[in-house]
Amino acid sequence: ETFLQPSSALRRVAVMSRYLNGEGMGFFASAAKTAANKDVWAANAQAVASYKAMEAEVARMSGAAGVEWTVIRAGTLKGGGSGCSGEEGDERSGEPSLLTPAFYELGQQDIVNWRLLYDCSALKVKLVRGDTLPGPGFTAALTATDKVGAGDSHRGAVAAALVEALRSPDAANHDYSVAA
């Protein structure tokens, strides 16, 4: 409550939430989360209730403070995030919408840099207004650990949507879903 006061200089708050509509969730998403990737967004009832409560509280507090709000929804987060090494003069910082190149040197290296290829294939973005995108559904087990599939959101795309939501007047008091 301390940052959303009526006298605040804030004009808009952007928060990340999740797909909460229940479509494409259920048995297959839960099984993939348990068996293959603990980060699969399976929308269990407790998590959905917590996210809905958070969204309602952000909207309530924003309204009371005269601040606009935007909710950016994500499914299973995959891929690299925004950023660079942060060191001044670092020539290796690369494209700021991806992780620092040092990330792509971590772990076992092959003839092909699989992390880099994954990020390149996951960079397409679908942005829709509302909570309308489905979870992984039946394909959850097939895409839990490597491929981009239904119900997935690229971390870089979600981060970019959060920043753009703060800049775009049309984003005021709306929610958007991001898919890879």
mmCIF file of the C-alpha atoms, coordinates in Angstrom:
data_MODEL
# 
_entry.id   MODEL 
# 
loop_
_atom_site.group_PDB 
_atom_site.id 
_atom_site.type_symbol 
_atom_site.label_atom_id 
_atom_site.label_alt_id 
_atom_site.label_comp_id 
_atom_site.label_asym_id 
_atom_site.label_entity_id 
_atom_site.label_seq_id 
_atom_site.pdbx_PDB_ins_code 
_atom_site.Cartn_x 
_atom_site.Cartn_y 
_atom_site.Cartn_z 
_atom_site.occupancy 
_atom_site.B_iso_or_equiv 
_atom_site.pdbx_formal_charge 
_atom_site.auth_seq_id 
_atom_site.auth_comp_id 
_atom_site.auth_asym_id 
_atom_site.auth_atom_id 
_atom_site.pdbx_PDB_model_num 
ATOM 1   C CA . GLU A 1 1   ? 0.000  0.000   0.000   1.00 0.00 ? 1   GLU A CA 1 
ATOM 2   C CA . THR A 1 2   ? 2.920  2.358   0.502   1.00 0.00 ? 2   THR A CA 1 
ATOM 3   C CA . PHE A 1 3   ? 3.612  3.015   -3.184  1.00 0.00 ? 3   PHE A CA 1 
ATOM 4   C CA . LEU A 1 4   ? -0.006 3.595   -4.255  1.00 0.00 ? 4   LEU A CA 1 
ATOM 5   C CA . GLN A 1 5   ? -0.988 6.689   -2.333  1.00 0.00 ? 5   GLN A CA 1 
ATOM 6   C CA . PRO A 1 6   ? -3.350 9.359   -3.712  1.00 0.00 ? 6   PRO A CA 1 
ATOM 7   C CA . SER A 1 7   ? -0.420 11.786  -3.678  1.00 0.00 ? 7   SER A CA 1 
ATOM 8   C CA . SER A 1 8   ? 1.766  9.376   -5.658  1.00 0.00 ? 8   SER A CA 1 
ATOM 9   C CA . ALA A 1 9   ? 3.606  10.504  -8.778  1.00 0.00 ? 9   ALA A CA 1 
ATOM 10  C CA . LEU A 1 10  ? 2.817  7.142   -10.375 1.00 0.00 ? 10  LEU A CA 1 
ATOM 11  C CA . ARG A 1 11  ? 0.574  7.259   -13.404 1.00 0.00 ? 11  ARG A CA 1 
ATOM 12  C CA . ARG A 1 12  ? 0.279  3.548   -14.178 1.00 0.00 ? 12  ARG A CA 1 
ATOM 13  C CA . VAL A 1 13  ? 1.137  0.229   -12.587 1.00 0.00 ? 13  VAL A CA 1 
ATOM 14  C CA . ALA A 1 14  ? 1.859  -2.837  -14.742 1.00 0.00 ? 14  ALA A CA 1 
ATOM 15  C CA . VAL A 1 15  ? 1.806  -6.272  -13.135 1.00 0.00 ? 15  VAL A CA 1 
ATOM 16  C CA . MET A 1 16  ? 2.448  -9.760  -14.447 1.00 0.00 ? 16  MET A CA 1 
ATOM 17  C CA . SER A 1 17  ? -0.250 -12.319 -13.848 1.00 0.00 ? 17  SER A CA 1 
ATOM 18  C CA . ARG A 1 18  ? -1.091 -15.636 -15.465 1.00 0.00 ? 18  ARG A CA 1 
ATOM 19  C CA . TYR A 1 19  ? -3.659 -17.133 -17.824 1.00 0.00 ? 19  TYR A CA 1 
ATOM 20  C CA . LEU A 1 20  ? -6.568 -17.689 -15.426 1.00 0.00 ? 20  LEU A CA 1 
ATOM 21  C CA . ASN A 1 21  ? -9.416 -18.725 -17.730 1.00 0.00 ? 21  ASN A CA 1 
ATOM 22  C CA . GLY A 1 22  ? -8.799 -22.463 -17.214 1.00 0.00 ? 22  GLY A CA 1 
ATOM 23  C CA . GLU A 1 23  ? -8.750 -23.355 -20.911 1.00 0.00 ? 23  GLU A CA 1 
ATOM 24  C CA . GLY A 1 24  ? -6.028 -25.869 -21.804 1.00 0.00 ? 24  GLY A CA 1 
ATOM 25  C CA . MET A 1 25  ? -5.292 -26.660 -18.174 1.00 0.00 ? 25  MET A CA 1 
ATOM 26  C CA . GLY A 1 26  ? -6.243 -29.724 -16.175 1.00 0.00 ? 26  GLY A CA 1 
ATOM 27  C CA . PHE A 1 27  ? -4.821 -33.238 -16.206 1.00 0.00 ? 27  PHE A CA 1 
ATOM 28  C CA . PHE A 1 28  ? -2.249 -32.914 -19.004 1.00 0.00 ? 28  PHE A CA 1 
ATOM 29  C CA . ALA A 1 29  ? -0.798 -29.618 -17.782 1.00 0.00 ? 29  ALA A CA 1 
ATOM 30  C CA . SER A 1 30  ? -0.641 -30.917 -14.203 1.00 0.00 ? 30  SER A CA 1 
ATOM 31  C CA . ALA A 1 31  ? 0.995  -34.167 -15.306 1.00 0.00 ? 31  ALA A CA 1 
ATOM 32  C CA . ALA A 1 32  ? 3.627  -32.294 -17.353 1.00 0.00 ? 32  ALA A CA 1 
ATOM 33  C CA . LYS A 1 33  ? 4.324  -30.043 -14.357 1.00 0.00 ? 33  LYS A CA 1 
ATOM 34  C CA . THR A 1 34  ? 4.795  -33.048 -12.072 1.00 0.00 ? 34  THR A CA 1 
ATOM 35  C CA . ALA A 1 35  ? 6.737  -35.288 -14.450 1.00 0.00 ? 35  ALA A CA 1 
ATOM 36  C CA . ALA A 1 36  ? 8.750  -32.988 -16.696 1.00 0.00 ? 36  ALA A CA 1 
ATOM 37  C CA . ASN A 1 37  ? 8.970  -29.323 -15.718 1.00 0.00 ? 37  ASN A CA 1 
ATOM 38  C CA . LYS A 1 38  ? 7.943  -27.831 -12.366 1.00 0.00 ? 38  LYS A CA 1 
ATOM 39  C CA . ASP A 1 39  ? 7.615  -24.425 -14.069 1.00 0.00 ? 39  ASP A CA 1 
ATOM 40  C CA . VAL A 1 40  ? 4.724  -25.446 -16.363 1.00 0.00 ? 40  VAL A CA 1 
ATOM 41  C CA . TRP A 1 41  ? 1.789  -23.139 -15.616 1.00 0.00 ? 41  TRP A CA 1 
ATOM 42  C CA . ALA A 1 42  ? -0.986 -25.595 -14.719 1.00 0.00 ? 42  ALA A CA 1 
ATOM 43  C CA . ALA A 1 43  ? -3.389 -23.102 -13.066 1.00 0.00 ? 43  ALA A CA 1 
ATOM 44  C CA . ASN A 1 44  ? -4.207 -25.011 -9.904  1.00 0.00 ? 44  ASN A CA 1 
ATOM 45  C CA . ALA A 1 45  ? -7.178 -23.605 -7.957  1.00 0.00 ? 45  ALA A CA 1 
ATOM 46  C CA . GLN A 1 46  ? -5.093 -22.066 -5.153  1.00 0.00 ? 46  GLN A CA 1 
ATOM 47  C CA . ALA A 1 47  ? -2.735 -20.272 -7.566  1.00 0.00 ? 47  ALA A CA 1 
ATOM 48  C CA . VAL A 1 48  ? -5.631 -18.984 -9.687  1.00 0.00 ? 48  VAL A CA 1 
ATOM 49  C CA . ALA A 1 49  ? -7.388 -17.634 -6.580  1.00 0.00 ? 49  ALA A CA 1 
ATOM 50  C CA . SER A 1 50  ? -4.178 -15.913 -5.441  1.00 0.00 ? 50  SER A CA 1 
ATOM 51  C CA . TYR A 1 51  ? -3.597 -14.277 -8.836  1.00 0.00 ? 51  TYR A CA 1 
ATOM 52  C CA . LYS A 1 52  ? -7.232 -13.130 -9.045  1.00 0.00 ? 52  LYS A CA 1 
ATOM 53  C CA . ALA A 1 53  ? -6.983 -11.629 -5.552  1.00 0.00 ? 53  ALA A CA 1 
ATOM 54  C CA . MET A 1 54  ? -3.737 -9.848  -6.493  1.00 0.00 ? 54  MET A CA 1 
ATOM 55  C CA . GLU A 1 55  ? -5.305 -8.405  -9.654  1.00 0.00 ? 55  GLU A CA 1 
ATOM 56  C CA . ALA A 1 56  ? -8.383 -7.214  -7.766  1.00 0.00 ? 56  ALA A CA 1 
ATOM 57  C CA . GLU A 1 57  ? -6.220 -5.584  -5.098  1.00 0.00 ? 57  GLU A CA 1 
ATOM 58  C CA . VAL A 1 58  ? -4.045 -3.823  -7.687  1.00 0.00 ? 58  VAL A CA 1 
ATOM 59  C CA . ALA A 1 59  ? -7.158 -2.510  -9.460  1.00 0.00 ? 59  ALA A CA 1 
ATOM 60  C CA . ARG A 1 60  ? -8.734 -1.411  -6.152  1.00 0.00 ? 60  ARG A CA 1 
ATOM 61  C CA . MET A 1 61  ? -5.615 0.337   -4.856  1.00 0.00 ? 61  MET A CA 1 
ATOM 62  C CA . SER A 1 62  ? -4.904 1.907   -8.244  1.00 0.00 ? 62  SER A CA 1 
ATOM 63  C CA . GLY A 1 63  ? -8.415 3.286   -8.456  1.00 0.00 ? 63  GLY A CA 1 
ATOM 64  C CA . ALA A 1 64  ? -8.226 4.691   -4.930  1.00 0.00 ? 64  ALA A CA 1 
ATOM 65  C CA . ALA A 1 65  ? -4.942 6.425   -5.776  1.00 0.00 ? 65  ALA A CA 1 
ATOM 66  C CA . GLY A 1 66  ? -6.088 7.698   -9.180  1.00 0.00 ? 66  GLY A CA 1 
ATOM 67  C CA . VAL A 1 67  ? -3.514 5.494   -10.906 1.00 0.00 ? 67  VAL A CA 1 
ATOM 68  C CA . GLU A 1 68  ? -4.101 3.455   -14.066 1.00 0.00 ? 68  GLU A CA 1 
ATOM 69  C CA . TRP A 1 69  ? -3.250 -0.257  -14.110 1.00 0.00 ? 69  TRP A CA 1 
ATOM 70  C CA . THR A 1 70  ? -2.408 -2.892  -16.708 1.00 0.00 ? 70  THR A CA 1 
ATOM 71  C CA . VAL A 1 71  ? -2.226 -6.653  -16.235 1.00 0.00 ? 71  VAL A CA 1 
ATOM 72  C CA . ILE A 1 72  ? 0.080  -8.657  -18.511 1.00 0.00 ? 72  ILE A CA 1 
ATOM 73  C CA . ARG A 1 73  ? -0.775 -12.360 -18.493 1.00 0.00 ? 73  ARG A CA 1 
ATOM 74  C CA . ALA A 1 74  ? 1.703  -15.150 -19.160 1.00 0.00 ? 74  ALA A CA 1 
ATOM 75  C CA . GLY A 1 75  ? 1.544  -18.887 -19.493 1.00 0.00 ? 75  GLY A CA 1 
ATOM 76  C CA . THR A 1 76  ? 4.583  -21.067 -18.881 1.00 0.00 ? 76  THR A CA 1 
ATOM 77  C CA . LEU A 1 77  ? 7.610  -18.776 -18.965 1.00 0.00 ? 77  LEU A CA 1 
ATOM 78  C CA . LYS A 1 78  ? 10.331 -19.980 -21.303 1.00 0.00 ? 78  LYS A CA 1 
ATOM 79  C CA . GLY A 1 79  ? 13.437 -18.572 -22.932 1.00 0.00 ? 79  GLY A CA 1 
ATOM 80  C CA . GLY A 1 80  ? 15.830 -15.851 -21.878 1.00 0.00 ? 80  GLY A CA 1 
ATOM 81  C CA . GLY A 1 81  ? 14.987 -12.616 -20.190 1.00 0.00 ? 81  GLY A CA 1 
ATOM 82  C CA . SER A 1 82  ? 15.894 -9.010  -20.814 1.00 0.00 ? 82  SER A CA 1 
ATOM 83  C CA . GLY A 1 83  ? 19.246 -7.684  -19.758 1.00 0.00 ? 83  GLY A CA 1 
ATOM 84  C CA . CYS A 1 84  ? 22.966 -7.658  -20.185 1.00 0.00 ? 84  CYS A CA 1 
ATOM 85  C CA . SER A 1 85  ? 25.979 -8.037  -17.950 1.00 0.00 ? 85  SER A CA 1 
ATOM 86  C CA . GLY A 1 86  ? 25.546 -4.524  -16.641 1.00 0.00 ? 86  GLY A CA 1 
ATOM 87  C CA . GLU A 1 87  ? 29.260 -3.852  -16.839 1.00 0.00 ? 87  GLU A CA 1 
ATOM 88  C CA . GLU A 1 88  ? 30.131 -0.552  -18.463 1.00 0.00 ? 88  GLU A CA 1 
ATOM 89  C CA . GLY A 1 89  ? 31.882 -1.055  -21.781 1.00 0.00 ? 89  GLY A CA 1 
ATOM 90  C CA . ASP A 1 90  ? 30.879 -4.714  -22.008 1.00 0.00 ? 90  ASP A CA 1 
ATOM 91  C CA . GLU A 1 91  ? 31.107 -5.361  -25.747 1.00 0.00 ? 91  GLU A CA 1 
ATOM 92  C CA . ARG A 1 92  ? 29.389 -8.726  -25.298 1.00 0.00 ? 92  ARG A CA 1 
ATOM 93  C CA . SER A 1 93  ? 26.095 -7.335  -24.059 1.00 0.00 ? 93  SER A CA 1 
ATOM 94  C CA . GLY A 1 94  ? 24.433 -8.075  -27.395 1.00 0.00 ? 94  GLY A CA 1 
ATOM 95  C CA . GLU A 1 95  ? 20.750 -7.696  -28.111 1.00 0.00 ? 95  GLU A CA 1 
ATOM 96  C CA . PRO A 1 96  ? 19.123 -6.252  -24.992 1.00 0.00 ? 96  PRO A CA 1 
ATOM 97  C CA . SER A 1 97  ? 15.940 -8.269  -25.532 1.00 0.00 ? 97  SER A CA 1 
ATOM 98  C CA . LEU A 1 98  ? 17.904 -11.461 -24.780 1.00 0.00 ? 98  LEU A CA 1 
ATOM 99  C CA . LEU A 1 99  ? 20.173 -12.552 -21.974 1.00 0.00 ? 99  LEU A CA 1 
ATOM 100 C CA . THR A 1 100 ? 23.828 -11.677 -21.864 1.00 0.00 ? 100 THR A CA 1 
ATOM 101 C CA . PRO A 1 101 ? 25.910 -13.866 -24.198 1.00 0.00 ? 101 PRO A CA 1 
ATOM 102 C CA . ALA A 1 102 ? 27.520 -15.430 -21.111 1.00 0.00 ? 102 ALA A CA 1 
ATOM 103 C CA . PHE A 1 103 ? 24.167 -17.209 -20.550 1.00 0.00 ? 103 PHE A CA 1 
ATOM 104 C CA . TYR A 1 104 ? 24.553 -18.968 -23.885 1.00 0.00 ? 104 TYR A CA 1 
ATOM 105 C CA . GLU A 1 105 ? 27.978 -20.293 -22.837 1.00 0.00 ? 105 GLU A CA 1 
ATOM 106 C CA . LEU A 1 106 ? 26.667 -22.020 -19.693 1.00 0.00 ? 106 LEU A CA 1 
ATOM 107 C CA . GLY A 1 107 ? 26.246 -25.765 -19.411 1.00 0.00 ? 107 GLY A CA 1 
ATOM 108 C CA . GLN A 1 108 ? 27.075 -28.433 -21.901 1.00 0.00 ? 108 GLN A CA 1 
ATOM 109 C CA . GLN A 1 109 ? 27.916 -27.082 -25.323 1.00 0.00 ? 109 GLN A CA 1 
ATOM 110 C CA . ASP A 1 110 ? 27.311 -29.005 -28.490 1.00 0.00 ? 110 ASP A CA 1 
ATOM 111 C CA . ILE A 1 111 ? 27.964 -28.281 -32.149 1.00 0.00 ? 111 ILE A CA 1 
ATOM 112 C CA . VAL A 1 112 ? 24.804 -26.207 -31.885 1.00 0.00 ? 112 VAL A CA 1 
ATOM 113 C CA . ASN A 1 113 ? 24.063 -23.720 -29.105 1.00 0.00 ? 113 ASN A CA 1 
ATOM 114 C CA . TRP A 1 114 ? 20.647 -25.044 -28.103 1.00 0.00 ? 114 TRP A CA 1 
ATOM 115 C CA . ARG A 1 115 ? 19.808 -22.175 -25.735 1.00 0.00 ? 115 ARG A CA 1 
ATOM 116 C CA . LEU A 1 116 ? 20.437 -19.616 -28.458 1.00 0.00 ? 116 LEU A CA 1 
ATOM 117 C CA . LEU A 1 117 ? 18.448 -21.609 -31.020 1.00 0.00 ? 117 LEU A CA 1 
ATOM 118 C CA . TYR A 1 118 ? 15.575 -21.953 -28.551 1.00 0.00 ? 118 TYR A CA 1 
ATOM 119 C CA . ASP A 1 119 ? 15.473 -18.204 -27.938 1.00 0.00 ? 119 ASP A CA 1 
ATOM 120 C CA . CYS A 1 120 ? 15.583 -17.471 -31.648 1.00 0.00 ? 120 CYS A CA 1 
ATOM 121 C CA . SER A 1 121 ? 12.665 -19.813 -32.339 1.00 0.00 ? 121 SER A CA 1 
ATOM 122 C CA . ALA A 1 122 ? 10.649 -18.463 -29.402 1.00 0.00 ? 122 ALA A CA 1 
ATOM 123 C CA . LEU A 1 123 ? 10.884 -14.763 -30.199 1.00 0.00 ? 123 LEU A CA 1 
ATOM 124 C CA . LYS A 1 124 ? 7.638  -14.462 -32.091 1.00 0.00 ? 124 LYS A CA 1 
ATOM 125 C CA . VAL A 1 125 ? 4.963  -12.818 -29.966 1.00 0.00 ? 125 VAL A CA 1 
ATOM 126 C CA . LYS A 1 126 ? 1.195  -12.982 -29.882 1.00 0.00 ? 126 LYS A CA 1 
ATOM 127 C CA . LEU A 1 127 ? -0.513 -10.294 -27.802 1.00 0.00 ? 127 LEU A CA 1 
ATOM 128 C CA . VAL A 1 128 ? -4.277 -10.353 -27.248 1.00 0.00 ? 128 VAL A CA 1 
ATOM 129 C CA . ARG A 1 129 ? -6.559 -8.285  -25.074 1.00 0.00 ? 129 ARG A CA 1 
ATOM 130 C CA . GLY A 1 130 ? -8.136 -10.122 -22.176 1.00 0.00 ? 130 GLY A CA 1 
ATOM 131 C CA . ASP A 1 131 ? -7.657 -13.513 -20.569 1.00 0.00 ? 131 ASP A CA 1 
ATOM 132 C CA . THR A 1 132 ? -8.369 -15.522 -23.701 1.00 0.00 ? 132 THR A CA 1 
ATOM 133 C CA . LEU A 1 133 ? -5.277 -17.643 -24.410 1.00 0.00 ? 133 LEU A CA 1 
ATOM 134 C CA . PRO A 1 134 ? -5.299 -21.349 -23.542 1.00 0.00 ? 134 PRO A CA 1 
ATOM 135 C CA . GLY A 1 135 ? -2.809 -23.320 -21.497 1.00 0.00 ? 135 GLY A CA 1 
ATOM 136 C CA . PRO A 1 136 ? -0.785 -26.179 -22.956 1.00 0.00 ? 136 PRO A CA 1 
ATOM 137 C CA . GLY A 1 137 ? -3.599 -28.742 -22.998 1.00 0.00 ? 137 GLY A CA 1 
ATOM 138 C CA . PHE A 1 138 ? -2.817 -32.151 -24.488 1.00 0.00 ? 138 PHE A CA 1 
ATOM 139 C CA . THR A 1 139 ? 0.580  -30.999 -25.845 1.00 0.00 ? 139 THR A CA 1 
ATOM 140 C CA . ALA A 1 140 ? 1.904  -30.106 -22.367 1.00 0.00 ? 140 ALA A CA 1 
ATOM 141 C CA . ALA A 1 141 ? 4.065  -33.221 -22.097 1.00 0.00 ? 141 ALA A CA 1 
ATOM 142 C CA . LEU A 1 142 ? 5.477  -32.694 -25.594 1.00 0.00 ? 142 LEU A CA 1 
ATOM 143 C CA . THR A 1 143 ? 6.558  -29.087 -24.997 1.00 0.00 ? 143 THR A CA 1 
ATOM 144 C CA . ALA A 1 144 ? 7.312  -29.050 -21.253 1.00 0.00 ? 144 ALA A CA 1 
ATOM 145 C CA . THR A 1 145 ? 11.094 -29.066 -21.556 1.00 0.00 ? 145 THR A CA 1 
ATOM 146 C CA . ASP A 1 146 ? 12.179 -27.813 -24.936 1.00 0.00 ? 146 ASP A CA 1 
ATOM 147 C CA . LYS A 1 147 ? 9.776  -26.711 -27.655 1.00 0.00 ? 147 LYS A CA 1 
ATOM 148 C CA . VAL A 1 148 ? 7.610  -23.627 -27.574 1.00 0.00 ? 148 VAL A CA 1 
ATOM 149 C CA . GLY A 1 149 ? 3.995  -24.674 -27.567 1.00 0.00 ? 149 GLY A CA 1 
ATOM 150 C CA . ALA A 1 150 ? 0.497  -23.672 -26.651 1.00 0.00 ? 150 ALA A CA 1 
ATOM 151 C CA . GLY A 1 151 ? 0.369  -21.989 -23.276 1.00 0.00 ? 151 GLY A CA 1 
ATOM 152 C CA . ASP A 1 152 ? 3.993  -20.751 -23.405 1.00 0.00 ? 152 ASP A CA 1 
ATOM 153 C CA . SER A 1 153 ? 5.199  -17.153 -23.080 1.00 0.00 ? 153 SER A CA 1 
ATOM 154 C CA . HIS A 1 154 ? 8.742  -15.981 -23.809 1.00 0.00 ? 154 HIS A CA 1 
ATOM 155 C CA . ARG A 1 155 ? 10.235 -14.146 -20.795 1.00 0.00 ? 155 ARG A CA 1 
ATOM 156 C CA . GLY A 1 156 ? 11.606 -11.390 -23.019 1.00 0.00 ? 156 GLY A CA 1 
ATOM 157 C CA . ALA A 1 157 ? 8.195  -10.829 -24.623 1.00 0.00 ? 157 ALA A CA 1 
ATOM 158 C CA . VAL A 1 158 ? 6.490  -10.617 -21.231 1.00 0.00 ? 158 VAL A CA 1 
ATOM 159 C CA . ALA A 1 159 ? 9.106  -8.133  -19.990 1.00 0.00 ? 159 ALA A CA 1 
ATOM 160 C CA . ALA A 1 160 ? 8.700  -6.042  -23.152 1.00 0.00 ? 160 ALA A CA 1 
ATOM 161 C CA . ALA A 1 161 ? 4.891  -6.086  -22.776 1.00 0.00 ? 161 ALA A CA 1 
ATOM 162 C CA . LEU A 1 162 ? 5.187  -4.858  -19.180 1.00 0.00 ? 162 LEU A CA 1 
ATOM 163 C CA . VAL A 1 163 ? 7.381  -1.936  -20.278 1.00 0.00 ? 163 VAL A CA 1 
ATOM 164 C CA . GLU A 1 164 ? 5.171  -1.085  -23.262 1.00 0.00 ? 164 GLU A CA 1 
ATOM 165 C CA . ALA A 1 165 ? 2.084  -1.199  -21.023 1.00 0.00 ? 165 ALA A CA 1 
ATOM 166 C CA . LEU A 1 166 ? 3.580  1.629   -18.998 1.00 0.00 ? 166 LEU A CA 1 
ATOM 167 C CA . ARG A 1 167 ? 4.100  3.724   -22.135 1.00 0.00 ? 167 ARG A CA 1 
ATOM 168 C CA . SER A 1 168 ? 0.896  3.080   -24.055 1.00 0.00 ? 168 SER A CA 1 
ATOM 169 C CA . PRO A 1 169 ? -2.204 5.141   -23.193 1.00 0.00 ? 169 PRO A CA 1 
ATOM 170 C CA . ASP A 1 170 ? -4.383 2.429   -24.776 1.00 0.00 ? 170 ASP A CA 1 
ATOM 171 C CA . ALA A 1 171 ? -3.186 -0.097  -22.186 1.00 0.00 ? 171 ALA A CA 1 
ATOM 172 C CA . ALA A 1 172 ? -4.779 1.790   -19.278 1.00 0.00 ? 172 ALA A CA 1 
ATOM 173 C CA . ASN A 1 173 ? -7.068 -0.348  -17.126 1.00 0.00 ? 173 ASN A CA 1 
ATOM 174 C CA . HIS A 1 174 ? -6.926 -3.402  -19.393 1.00 0.00 ? 174 HIS A CA 1 
ATOM 175 C CA . ASP A 1 175 ? -5.369 -6.827  -19.350 1.00 0.00 ? 175 ASP A CA 1 
ATOM 176 C CA . TYR A 1 176 ? -3.418 -8.506  -22.129 1.00 0.00 ? 176 TYR A CA 1 
ATOM 177 C CA . SER A 1 177 ? -2.169 -12.048 -22.650 1.00 0.00 ? 177 SER A CA 1 
ATOM 178 C CA . VAL A 1 178 ? 1.249  -12.809 -24.160 1.00 0.00 ? 178 VAL A CA 1 
ATOM 179 C CA . ALA A 1 179 ? 2.049  -16.022 -26.040 1.00 0.00 ? 179 ALA A CA 1 
ATOM 180 C CA . ALA A 1 180 ? 5.181  -17.223 -27.803 1.00 0.00 ? 180 ALA A CA 1 
# 
